[in-house]
mmCIF file of C-alpha atoms in Angstrom:
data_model
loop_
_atom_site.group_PDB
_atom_site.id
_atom_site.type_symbol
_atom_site.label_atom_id
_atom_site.label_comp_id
_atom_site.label_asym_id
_atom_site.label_seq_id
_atom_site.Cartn_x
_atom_site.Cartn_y
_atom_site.Cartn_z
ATOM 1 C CA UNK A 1 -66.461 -15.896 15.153
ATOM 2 C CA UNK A 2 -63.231 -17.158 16.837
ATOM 3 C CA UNK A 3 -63.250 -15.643 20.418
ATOM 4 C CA UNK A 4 -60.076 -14.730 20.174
ATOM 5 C CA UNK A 5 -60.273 -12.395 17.639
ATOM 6 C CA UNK A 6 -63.345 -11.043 19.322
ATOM 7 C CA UNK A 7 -61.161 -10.236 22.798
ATOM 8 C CA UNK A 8 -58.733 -8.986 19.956
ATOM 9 C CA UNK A 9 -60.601 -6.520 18.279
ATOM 10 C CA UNK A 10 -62.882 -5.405 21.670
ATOM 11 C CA UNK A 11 -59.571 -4.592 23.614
ATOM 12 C CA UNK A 12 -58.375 -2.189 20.415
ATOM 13 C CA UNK A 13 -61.683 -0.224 19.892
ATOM 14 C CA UNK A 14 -61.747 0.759 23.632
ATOM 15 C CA UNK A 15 -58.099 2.469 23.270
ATOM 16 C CA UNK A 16 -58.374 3.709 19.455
ATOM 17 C CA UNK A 17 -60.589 6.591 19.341
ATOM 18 C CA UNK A 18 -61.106 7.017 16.064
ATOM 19 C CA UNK A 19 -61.441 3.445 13.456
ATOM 20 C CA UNK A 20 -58.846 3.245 11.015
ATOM 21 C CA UNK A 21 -59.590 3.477 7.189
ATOM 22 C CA UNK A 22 -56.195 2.735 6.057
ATOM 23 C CA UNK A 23 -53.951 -0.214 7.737
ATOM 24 C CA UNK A 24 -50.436 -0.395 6.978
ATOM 25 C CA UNK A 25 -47.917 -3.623 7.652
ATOM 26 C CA UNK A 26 -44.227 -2.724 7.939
ATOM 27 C CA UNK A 27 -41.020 -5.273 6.882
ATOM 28 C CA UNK A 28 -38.119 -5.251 8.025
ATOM 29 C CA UNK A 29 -36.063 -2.406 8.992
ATOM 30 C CA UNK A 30 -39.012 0.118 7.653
ATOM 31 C CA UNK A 31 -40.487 1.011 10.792
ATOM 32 C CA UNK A 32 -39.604 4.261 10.917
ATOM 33 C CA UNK A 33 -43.109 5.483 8.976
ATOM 34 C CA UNK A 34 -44.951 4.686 12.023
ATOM 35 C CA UNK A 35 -42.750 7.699 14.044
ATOM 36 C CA UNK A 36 -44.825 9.672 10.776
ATOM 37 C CA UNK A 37 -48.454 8.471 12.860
ATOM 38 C CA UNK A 38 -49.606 11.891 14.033
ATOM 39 C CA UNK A 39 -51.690 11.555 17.640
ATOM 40 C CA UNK A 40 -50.258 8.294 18.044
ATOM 41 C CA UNK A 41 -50.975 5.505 20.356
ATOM 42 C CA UNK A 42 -48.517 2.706 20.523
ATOM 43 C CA UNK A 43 -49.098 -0.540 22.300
ATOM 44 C CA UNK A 44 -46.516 -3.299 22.310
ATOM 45 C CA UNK A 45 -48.346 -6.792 20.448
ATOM 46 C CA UNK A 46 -47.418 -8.501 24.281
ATOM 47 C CA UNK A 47 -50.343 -6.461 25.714
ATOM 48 C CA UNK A 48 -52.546 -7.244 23.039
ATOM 49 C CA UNK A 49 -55.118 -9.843 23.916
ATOM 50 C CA UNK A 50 -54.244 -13.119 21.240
ATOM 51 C CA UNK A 51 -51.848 -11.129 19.875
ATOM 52 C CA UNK A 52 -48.014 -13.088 18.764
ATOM 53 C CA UNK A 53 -44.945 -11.510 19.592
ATOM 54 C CA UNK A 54 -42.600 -10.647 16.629
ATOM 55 C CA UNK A 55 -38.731 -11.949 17.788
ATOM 56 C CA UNK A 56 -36.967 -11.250 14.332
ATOM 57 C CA UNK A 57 -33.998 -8.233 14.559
ATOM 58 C CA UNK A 58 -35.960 -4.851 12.697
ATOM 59 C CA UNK A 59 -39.507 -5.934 13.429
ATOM 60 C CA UNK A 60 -40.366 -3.064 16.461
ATOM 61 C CA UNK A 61 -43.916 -5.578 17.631
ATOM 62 C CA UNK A 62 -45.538 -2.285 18.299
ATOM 63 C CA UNK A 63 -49.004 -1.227 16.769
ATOM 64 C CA UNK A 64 -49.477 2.252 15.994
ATOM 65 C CA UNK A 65 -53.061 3.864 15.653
ATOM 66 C CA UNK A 66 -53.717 7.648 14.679
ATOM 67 C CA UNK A 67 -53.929 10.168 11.770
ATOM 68 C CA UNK A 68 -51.453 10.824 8.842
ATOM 69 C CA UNK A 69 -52.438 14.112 7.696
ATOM 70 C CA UNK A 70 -56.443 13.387 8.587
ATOM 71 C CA UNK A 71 -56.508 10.165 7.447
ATOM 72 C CA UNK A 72 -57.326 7.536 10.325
ATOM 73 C CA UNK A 73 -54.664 4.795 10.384
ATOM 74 C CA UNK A 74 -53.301 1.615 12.572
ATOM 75 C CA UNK A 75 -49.639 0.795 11.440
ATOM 76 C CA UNK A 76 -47.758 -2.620 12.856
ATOM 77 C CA UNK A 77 -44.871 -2.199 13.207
ATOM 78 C CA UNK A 78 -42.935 -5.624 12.541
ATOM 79 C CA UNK A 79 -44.722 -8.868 11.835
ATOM 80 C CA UNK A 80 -45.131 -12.476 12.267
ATOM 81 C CA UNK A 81 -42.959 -14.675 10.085
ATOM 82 C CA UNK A 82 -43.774 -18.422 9.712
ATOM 83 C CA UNK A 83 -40.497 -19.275 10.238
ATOM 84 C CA UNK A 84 -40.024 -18.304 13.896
ATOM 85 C CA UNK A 85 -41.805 -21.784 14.420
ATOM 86 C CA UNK A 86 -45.989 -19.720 14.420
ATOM 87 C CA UNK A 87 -48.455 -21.708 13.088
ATOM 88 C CA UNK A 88 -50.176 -20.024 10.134
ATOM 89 C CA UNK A 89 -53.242 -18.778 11.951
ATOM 90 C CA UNK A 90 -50.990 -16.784 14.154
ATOM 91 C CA UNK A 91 -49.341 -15.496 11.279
ATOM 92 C CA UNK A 92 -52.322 -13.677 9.695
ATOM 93 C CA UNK A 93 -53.846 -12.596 13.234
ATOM 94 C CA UNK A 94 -52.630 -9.459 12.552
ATOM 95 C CA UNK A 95 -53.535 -8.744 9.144
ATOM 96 C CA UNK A 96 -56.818 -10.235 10.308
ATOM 97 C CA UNK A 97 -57.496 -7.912 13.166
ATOM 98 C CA UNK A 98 -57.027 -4.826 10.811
ATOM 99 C CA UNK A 99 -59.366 -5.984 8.442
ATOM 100 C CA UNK A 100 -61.757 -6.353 11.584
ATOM 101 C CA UNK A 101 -61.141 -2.905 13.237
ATOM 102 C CA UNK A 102 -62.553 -1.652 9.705
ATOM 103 C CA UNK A 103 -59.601 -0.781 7.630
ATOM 104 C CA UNK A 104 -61.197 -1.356 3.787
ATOM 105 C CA UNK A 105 -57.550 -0.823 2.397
ATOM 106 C CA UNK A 106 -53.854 -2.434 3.708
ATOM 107 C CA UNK A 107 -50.640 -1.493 2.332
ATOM 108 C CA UNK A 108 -48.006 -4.575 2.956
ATOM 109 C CA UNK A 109 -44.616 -4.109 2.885
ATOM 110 C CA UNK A 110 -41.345 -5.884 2.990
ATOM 111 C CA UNK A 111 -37.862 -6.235 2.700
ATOM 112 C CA UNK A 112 -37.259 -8.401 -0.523
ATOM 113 C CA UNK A 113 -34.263 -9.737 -2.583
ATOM 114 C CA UNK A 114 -33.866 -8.642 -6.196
ATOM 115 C CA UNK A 115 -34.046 -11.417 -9.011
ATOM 116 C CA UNK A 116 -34.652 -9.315 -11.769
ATOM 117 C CA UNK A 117 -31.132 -8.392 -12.331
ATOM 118 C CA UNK A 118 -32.098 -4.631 -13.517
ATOM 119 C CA UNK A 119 -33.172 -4.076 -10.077
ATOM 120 C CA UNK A 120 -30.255 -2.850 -7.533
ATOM 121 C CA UNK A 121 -30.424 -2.923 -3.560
ATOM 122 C CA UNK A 122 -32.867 0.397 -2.689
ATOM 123 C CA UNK A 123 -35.159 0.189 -5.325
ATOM 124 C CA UNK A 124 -38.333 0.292 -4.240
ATOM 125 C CA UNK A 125 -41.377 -2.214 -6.137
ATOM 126 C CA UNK A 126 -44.979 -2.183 -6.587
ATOM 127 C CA UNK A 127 -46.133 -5.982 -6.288
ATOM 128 C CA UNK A 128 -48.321 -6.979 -8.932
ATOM 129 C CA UNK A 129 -48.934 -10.345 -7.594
ATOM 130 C CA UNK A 130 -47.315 -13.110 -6.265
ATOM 131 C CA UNK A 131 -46.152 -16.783 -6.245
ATOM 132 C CA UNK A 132 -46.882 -18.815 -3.007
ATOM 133 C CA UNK A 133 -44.083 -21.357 -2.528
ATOM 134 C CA UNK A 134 -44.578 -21.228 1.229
ATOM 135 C CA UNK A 135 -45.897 -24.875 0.898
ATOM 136 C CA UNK A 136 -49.453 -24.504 2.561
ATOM 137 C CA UNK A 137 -51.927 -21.774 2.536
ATOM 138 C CA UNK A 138 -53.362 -20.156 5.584
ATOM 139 C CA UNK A 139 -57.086 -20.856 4.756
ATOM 140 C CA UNK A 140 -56.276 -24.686 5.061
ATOM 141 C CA UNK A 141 -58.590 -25.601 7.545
ATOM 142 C CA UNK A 142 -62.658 -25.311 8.238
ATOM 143 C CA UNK A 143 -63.607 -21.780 6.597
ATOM 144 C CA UNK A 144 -65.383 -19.434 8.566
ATOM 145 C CA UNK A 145 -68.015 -17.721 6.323
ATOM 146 C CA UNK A 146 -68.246 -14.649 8.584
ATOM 147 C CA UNK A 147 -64.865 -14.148 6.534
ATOM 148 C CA UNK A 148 -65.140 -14.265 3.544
ATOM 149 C CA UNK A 149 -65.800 -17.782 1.238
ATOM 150 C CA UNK A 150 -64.391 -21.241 1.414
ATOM 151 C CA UNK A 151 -62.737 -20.637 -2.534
ATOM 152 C CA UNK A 152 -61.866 -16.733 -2.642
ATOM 153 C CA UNK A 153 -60.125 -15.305 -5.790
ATOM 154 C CA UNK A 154 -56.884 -14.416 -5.946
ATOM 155 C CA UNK A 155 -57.135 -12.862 -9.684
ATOM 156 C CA UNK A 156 -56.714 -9.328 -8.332
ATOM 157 C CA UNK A 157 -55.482 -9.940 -4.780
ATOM 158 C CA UNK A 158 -52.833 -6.799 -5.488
ATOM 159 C CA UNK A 159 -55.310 -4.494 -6.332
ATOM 160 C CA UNK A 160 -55.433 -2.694 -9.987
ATOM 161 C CA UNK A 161 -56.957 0.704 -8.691
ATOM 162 C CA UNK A 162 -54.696 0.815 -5.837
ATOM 163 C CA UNK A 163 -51.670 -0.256 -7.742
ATOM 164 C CA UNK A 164 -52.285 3.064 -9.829
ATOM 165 C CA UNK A 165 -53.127 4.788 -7.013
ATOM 166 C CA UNK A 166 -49.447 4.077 -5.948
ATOM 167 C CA UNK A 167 -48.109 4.687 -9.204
ATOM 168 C CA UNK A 168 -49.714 8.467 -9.518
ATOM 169 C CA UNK A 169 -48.536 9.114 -5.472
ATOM 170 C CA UNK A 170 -44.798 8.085 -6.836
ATOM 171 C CA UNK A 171 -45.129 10.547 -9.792
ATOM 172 C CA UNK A 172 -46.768 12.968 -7.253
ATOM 173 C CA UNK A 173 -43.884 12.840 -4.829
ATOM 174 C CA UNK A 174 -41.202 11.949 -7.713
ATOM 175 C CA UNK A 175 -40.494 8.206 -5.743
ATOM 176 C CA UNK A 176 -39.111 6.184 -8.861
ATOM 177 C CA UNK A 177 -41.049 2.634 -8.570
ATOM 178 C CA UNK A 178 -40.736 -0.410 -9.850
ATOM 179 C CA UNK A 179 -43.071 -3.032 -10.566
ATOM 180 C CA UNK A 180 -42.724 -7.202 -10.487
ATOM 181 C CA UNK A 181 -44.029 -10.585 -9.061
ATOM 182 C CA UNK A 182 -43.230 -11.084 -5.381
ATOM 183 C CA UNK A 183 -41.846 -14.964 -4.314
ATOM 184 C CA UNK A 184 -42.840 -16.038 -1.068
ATOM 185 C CA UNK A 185 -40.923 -18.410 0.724
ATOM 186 C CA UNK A 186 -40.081 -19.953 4.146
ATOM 187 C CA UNK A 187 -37.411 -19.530 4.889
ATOM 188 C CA UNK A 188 -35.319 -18.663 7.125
ATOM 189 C CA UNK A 189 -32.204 -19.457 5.054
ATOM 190 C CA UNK A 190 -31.566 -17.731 2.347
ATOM 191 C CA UNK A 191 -32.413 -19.067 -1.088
ATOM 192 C CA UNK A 192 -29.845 -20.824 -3.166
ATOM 193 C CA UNK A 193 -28.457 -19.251 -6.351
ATOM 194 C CA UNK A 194 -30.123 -22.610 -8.296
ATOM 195 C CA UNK A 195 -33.817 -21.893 -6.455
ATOM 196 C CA UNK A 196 -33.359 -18.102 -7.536
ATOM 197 C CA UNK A 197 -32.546 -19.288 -11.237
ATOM 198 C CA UNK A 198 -35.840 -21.287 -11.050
ATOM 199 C CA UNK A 199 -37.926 -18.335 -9.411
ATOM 200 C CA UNK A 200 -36.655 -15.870 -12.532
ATOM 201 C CA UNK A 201 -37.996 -18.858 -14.791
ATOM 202 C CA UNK A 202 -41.525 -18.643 -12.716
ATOM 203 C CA UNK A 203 -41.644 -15.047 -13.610
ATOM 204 C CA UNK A 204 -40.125 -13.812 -10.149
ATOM 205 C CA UNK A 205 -38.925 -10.314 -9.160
ATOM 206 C CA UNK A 206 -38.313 -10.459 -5.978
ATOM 207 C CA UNK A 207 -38.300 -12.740 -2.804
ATOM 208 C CA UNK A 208 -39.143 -12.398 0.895
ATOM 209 C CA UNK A 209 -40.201 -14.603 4.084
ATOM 210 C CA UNK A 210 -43.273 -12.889 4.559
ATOM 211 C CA UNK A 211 -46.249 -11.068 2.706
ATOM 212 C CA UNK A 212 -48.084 -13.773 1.173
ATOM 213 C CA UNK A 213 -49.656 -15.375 4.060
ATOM 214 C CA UNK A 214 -51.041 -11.785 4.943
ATOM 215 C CA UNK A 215 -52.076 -10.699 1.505
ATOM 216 C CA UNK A 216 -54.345 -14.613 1.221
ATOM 217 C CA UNK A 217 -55.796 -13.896 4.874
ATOM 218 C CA UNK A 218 -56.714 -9.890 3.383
ATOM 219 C CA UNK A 219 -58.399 -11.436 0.236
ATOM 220 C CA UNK A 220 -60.640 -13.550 1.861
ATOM 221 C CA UNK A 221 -61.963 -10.781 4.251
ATOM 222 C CA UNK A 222 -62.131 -8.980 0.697
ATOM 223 C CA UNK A 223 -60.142 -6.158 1.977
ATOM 224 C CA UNK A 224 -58.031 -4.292 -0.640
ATOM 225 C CA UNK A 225 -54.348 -4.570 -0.748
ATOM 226 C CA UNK A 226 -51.341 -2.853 -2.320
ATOM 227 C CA UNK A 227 -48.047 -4.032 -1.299
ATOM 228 C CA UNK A 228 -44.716 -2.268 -1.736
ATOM 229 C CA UNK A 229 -41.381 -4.473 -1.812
ATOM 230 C CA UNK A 230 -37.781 -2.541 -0.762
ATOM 231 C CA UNK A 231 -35.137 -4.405 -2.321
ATOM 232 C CA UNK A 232 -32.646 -4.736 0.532
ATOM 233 C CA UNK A 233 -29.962 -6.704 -1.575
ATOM 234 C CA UNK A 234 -29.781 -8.869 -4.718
ATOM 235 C CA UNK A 235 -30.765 -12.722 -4.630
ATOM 236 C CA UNK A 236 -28.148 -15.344 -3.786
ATOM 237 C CA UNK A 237 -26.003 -15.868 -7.298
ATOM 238 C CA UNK A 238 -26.749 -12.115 -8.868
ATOM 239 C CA UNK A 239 -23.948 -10.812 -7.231
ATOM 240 C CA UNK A 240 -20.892 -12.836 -5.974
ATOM 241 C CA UNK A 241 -21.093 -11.951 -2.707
ATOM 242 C CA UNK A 242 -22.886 -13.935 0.783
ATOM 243 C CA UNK A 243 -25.989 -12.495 1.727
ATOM 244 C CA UNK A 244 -26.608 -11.112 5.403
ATOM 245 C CA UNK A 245 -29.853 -9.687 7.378
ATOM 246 C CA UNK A 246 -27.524 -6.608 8.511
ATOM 247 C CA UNK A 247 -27.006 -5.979 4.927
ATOM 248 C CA UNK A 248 -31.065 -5.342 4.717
ATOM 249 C CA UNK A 249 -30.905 -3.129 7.764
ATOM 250 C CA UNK A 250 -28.749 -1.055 5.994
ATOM 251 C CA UNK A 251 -30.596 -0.685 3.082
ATOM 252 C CA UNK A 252 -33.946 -0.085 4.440
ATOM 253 C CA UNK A 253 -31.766 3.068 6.456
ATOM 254 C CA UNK A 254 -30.845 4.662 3.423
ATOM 255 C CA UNK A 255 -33.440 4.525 1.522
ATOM 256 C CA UNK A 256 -35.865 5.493 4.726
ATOM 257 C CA UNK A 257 -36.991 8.949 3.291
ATOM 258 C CA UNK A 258 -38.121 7.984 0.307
ATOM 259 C CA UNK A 259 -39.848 4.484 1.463
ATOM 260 C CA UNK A 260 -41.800 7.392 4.069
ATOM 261 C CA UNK A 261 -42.234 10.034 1.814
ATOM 262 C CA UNK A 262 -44.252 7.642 -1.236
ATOM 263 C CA UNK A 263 -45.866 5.353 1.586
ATOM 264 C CA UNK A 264 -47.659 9.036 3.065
ATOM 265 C CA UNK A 265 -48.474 10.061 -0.350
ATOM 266 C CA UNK A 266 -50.002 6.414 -0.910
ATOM 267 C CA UNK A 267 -51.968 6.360 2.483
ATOM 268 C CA UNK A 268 -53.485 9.679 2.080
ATOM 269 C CA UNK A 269 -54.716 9.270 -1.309
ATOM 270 C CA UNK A 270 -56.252 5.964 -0.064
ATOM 271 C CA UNK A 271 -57.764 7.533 2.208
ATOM 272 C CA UNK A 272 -59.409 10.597 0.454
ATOM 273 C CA UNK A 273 -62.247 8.033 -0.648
ATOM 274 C CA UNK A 274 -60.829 7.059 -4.065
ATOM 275 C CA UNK A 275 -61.093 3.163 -2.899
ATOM 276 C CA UNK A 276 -64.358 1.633 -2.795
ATOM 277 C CA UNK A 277 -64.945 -0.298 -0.109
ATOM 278 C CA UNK A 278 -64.741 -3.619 0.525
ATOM 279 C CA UNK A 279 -65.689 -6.902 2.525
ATOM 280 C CA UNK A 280 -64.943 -5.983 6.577
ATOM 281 C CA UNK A 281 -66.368 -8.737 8.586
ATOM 282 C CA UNK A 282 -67.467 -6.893 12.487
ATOM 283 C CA UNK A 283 -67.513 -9.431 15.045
ATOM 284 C CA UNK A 284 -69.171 -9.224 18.313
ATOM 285 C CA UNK A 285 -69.928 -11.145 21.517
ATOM 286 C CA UNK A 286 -73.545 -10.914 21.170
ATOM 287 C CA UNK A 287 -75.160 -10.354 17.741
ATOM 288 C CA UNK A 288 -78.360 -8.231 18.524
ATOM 289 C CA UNK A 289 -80.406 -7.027 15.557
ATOM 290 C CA UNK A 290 -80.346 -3.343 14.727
ATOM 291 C CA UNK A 291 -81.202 -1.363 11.799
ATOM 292 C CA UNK A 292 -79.946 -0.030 8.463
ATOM 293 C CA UNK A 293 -80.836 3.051 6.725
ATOM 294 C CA UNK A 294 -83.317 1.154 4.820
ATOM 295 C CA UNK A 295 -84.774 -0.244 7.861
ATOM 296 C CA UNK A 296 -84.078 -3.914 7.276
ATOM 297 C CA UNK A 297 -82.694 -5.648 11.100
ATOM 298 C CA UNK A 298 -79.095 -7.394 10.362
ATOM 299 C CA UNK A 299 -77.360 -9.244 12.841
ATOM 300 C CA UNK A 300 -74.078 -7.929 14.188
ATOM 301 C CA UNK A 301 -71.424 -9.652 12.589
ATOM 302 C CA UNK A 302 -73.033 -9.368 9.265
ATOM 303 C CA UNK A 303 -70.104 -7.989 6.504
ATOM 304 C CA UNK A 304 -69.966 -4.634 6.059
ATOM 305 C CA UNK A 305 -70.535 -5.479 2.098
ATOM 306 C CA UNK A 306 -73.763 -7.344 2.721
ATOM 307 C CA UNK A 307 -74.899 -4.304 5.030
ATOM 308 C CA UNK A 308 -74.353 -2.089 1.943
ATOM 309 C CA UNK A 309 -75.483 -4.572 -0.568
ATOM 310 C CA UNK A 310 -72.312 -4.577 -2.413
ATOM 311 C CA UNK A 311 -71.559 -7.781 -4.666
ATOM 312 C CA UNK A 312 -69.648 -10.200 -3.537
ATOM 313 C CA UNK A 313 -66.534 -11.453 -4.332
ATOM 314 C CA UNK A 314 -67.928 -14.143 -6.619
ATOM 315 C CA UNK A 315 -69.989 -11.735 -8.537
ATOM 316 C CA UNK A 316 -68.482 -9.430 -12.067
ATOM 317 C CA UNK A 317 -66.521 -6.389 -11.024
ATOM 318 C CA UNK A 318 -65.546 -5.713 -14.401
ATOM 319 C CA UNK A 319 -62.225 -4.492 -12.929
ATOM 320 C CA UNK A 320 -60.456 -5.732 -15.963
#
């Protein structure tokens, strides 16, 4: 285990009292859930131990542990983009740690642009999956197995039984949602009205700087995901207008109440136990044996899903 996440994850689990089920990353401009964190402890990612700093406008580079409404939670608040000049591995540290603190489900968000030309600016979207056109992939590298293994599948990386999960909380709390294929890109220009063209012939919804990355880096740990895209303004050539980041501030104001109200539906239902869980890898300095229930010795460090005997990732989940 990389030492750095181990200074990571040690300096978090001496402040957070209770460990989080339920992990939540916030896009642009949506921050304002984590104010929703009840019993709240906020530290700033520069005090954080291995931790990058988030630099980009609507991105507060706080995380936020507590309850909403029982269930045990660590929110960031703003994220690491790969265009800020981060190599990849910093880029996931994040999503990494939460998976590591214990959270078995993460809800990503973002602020995306609307291909589909049905969709308008507020809308909000369920991802069903995604394209990666970021050019490189953040498990590129030596694998380390105490994550999760050197080929992971991606057939299911948006979750089925959380994606209806999040479909009955919008009924529940009357959120209209979309649903579409996420595009993630570099960036940080915006795309041209040609590339968005081609992205609609790929089957794309909507497009973002962000998300992917994260979502690859969750898989692997086999850590379930739902993500949630807020369409901040229409792709470049949909409407003839310039795009402009202080247009997706805007957005992401007006449509705050309802992004809050269906993301607190969402993370309570995950966390009432209706998602199995999943692959957590626990690291530790030292790696002494101790005991399960069954009274077989593991070695600290050993997933959460081999301590449990559940399958692995390689093995039928007849999820489809």
């Amino acid at each position: 285990m990389d030492s750095r996440f181990t200074e990571t994850v040690e300096f978090l689990r001496a402040r957070i009292p209770v460990p989080p089920v339920v992990g939540v990353i916030l896009g642009s401009g949506l921050g304002d859930f984590a104010a929703a964190v009840e019993d709240r402890l906020e530290i700033p990612y520069a005090q954080i131990p291995g931790f990058p700093a988030s630099a980009v406008v609507g991105h507060a580079g706080t995380l936020v542990a507590g309850t909403l409404e029982g269930v045990p939670i660590v929110v960031l608040s703003g994220r690491i983009h790969y265009y800020e000049g981060h190599p990849m591995s910093a880029v996931i540290t994040p999503a990494r740690v939460l998976g590591l603190l214990g959270c078995r489900d993460v809800v990503v968000t973002n602020a995306a642009g609307g291909i589909d030309t049905s969709f308008s600016a507020g809308d909000l979207m369920l991802i069903t999956d995604h394209i990666n056109l970021f050019g490189t992939n953040p498990l590129i590298g030596s694998n380390d197995d105490l994550f999760g293994a050197r080929f992971p599948d991606m057939s299911d990386a948006y979750r089925s039984d959380l994606r209806t999960l999040a479909k009955a909380a919008a009924r529940r709390v009357r959120v209209p949602l979309k649903e579409g294929v996420y595009v993630g890109v570099t960036g940080p220009s915006y795309e041209t009205p040609a590339e968005i063209r081609a992205f609609r012939t790929l089957g794309a919804h909507a497009v973002g700087m962000s998300t992917v990355p994260e979502v690859i880096a969750l898989s692997h740990m086999g850590v379930g995901v739902v993500g949630i895209s807020c369409i901040t303004n229409m792709a470049a050539g949909v409407l003839k207008k310039p795009l402009r980041h202080d247009e997706v501030l805007e957005t992401t104001r007006r449509v705050k109440d309802r992004f809050v109200k269906l993301l607190t539906a969402l993370v309570v239902a995950m966390g009432e136990g209706r998602s199995p869980d999943r692959l957590v890898v626990v690291p530790s300095r030292k790696a002494p044996a101790s005991k399960t229930k069954a009274g077989k010795k593991v070695r600290a460090g050993t997933s959460v899903a081999a301590r449990r005997g559940v399958r692995s990732k390689a093995a039928p989940r007849g999820r489809k």
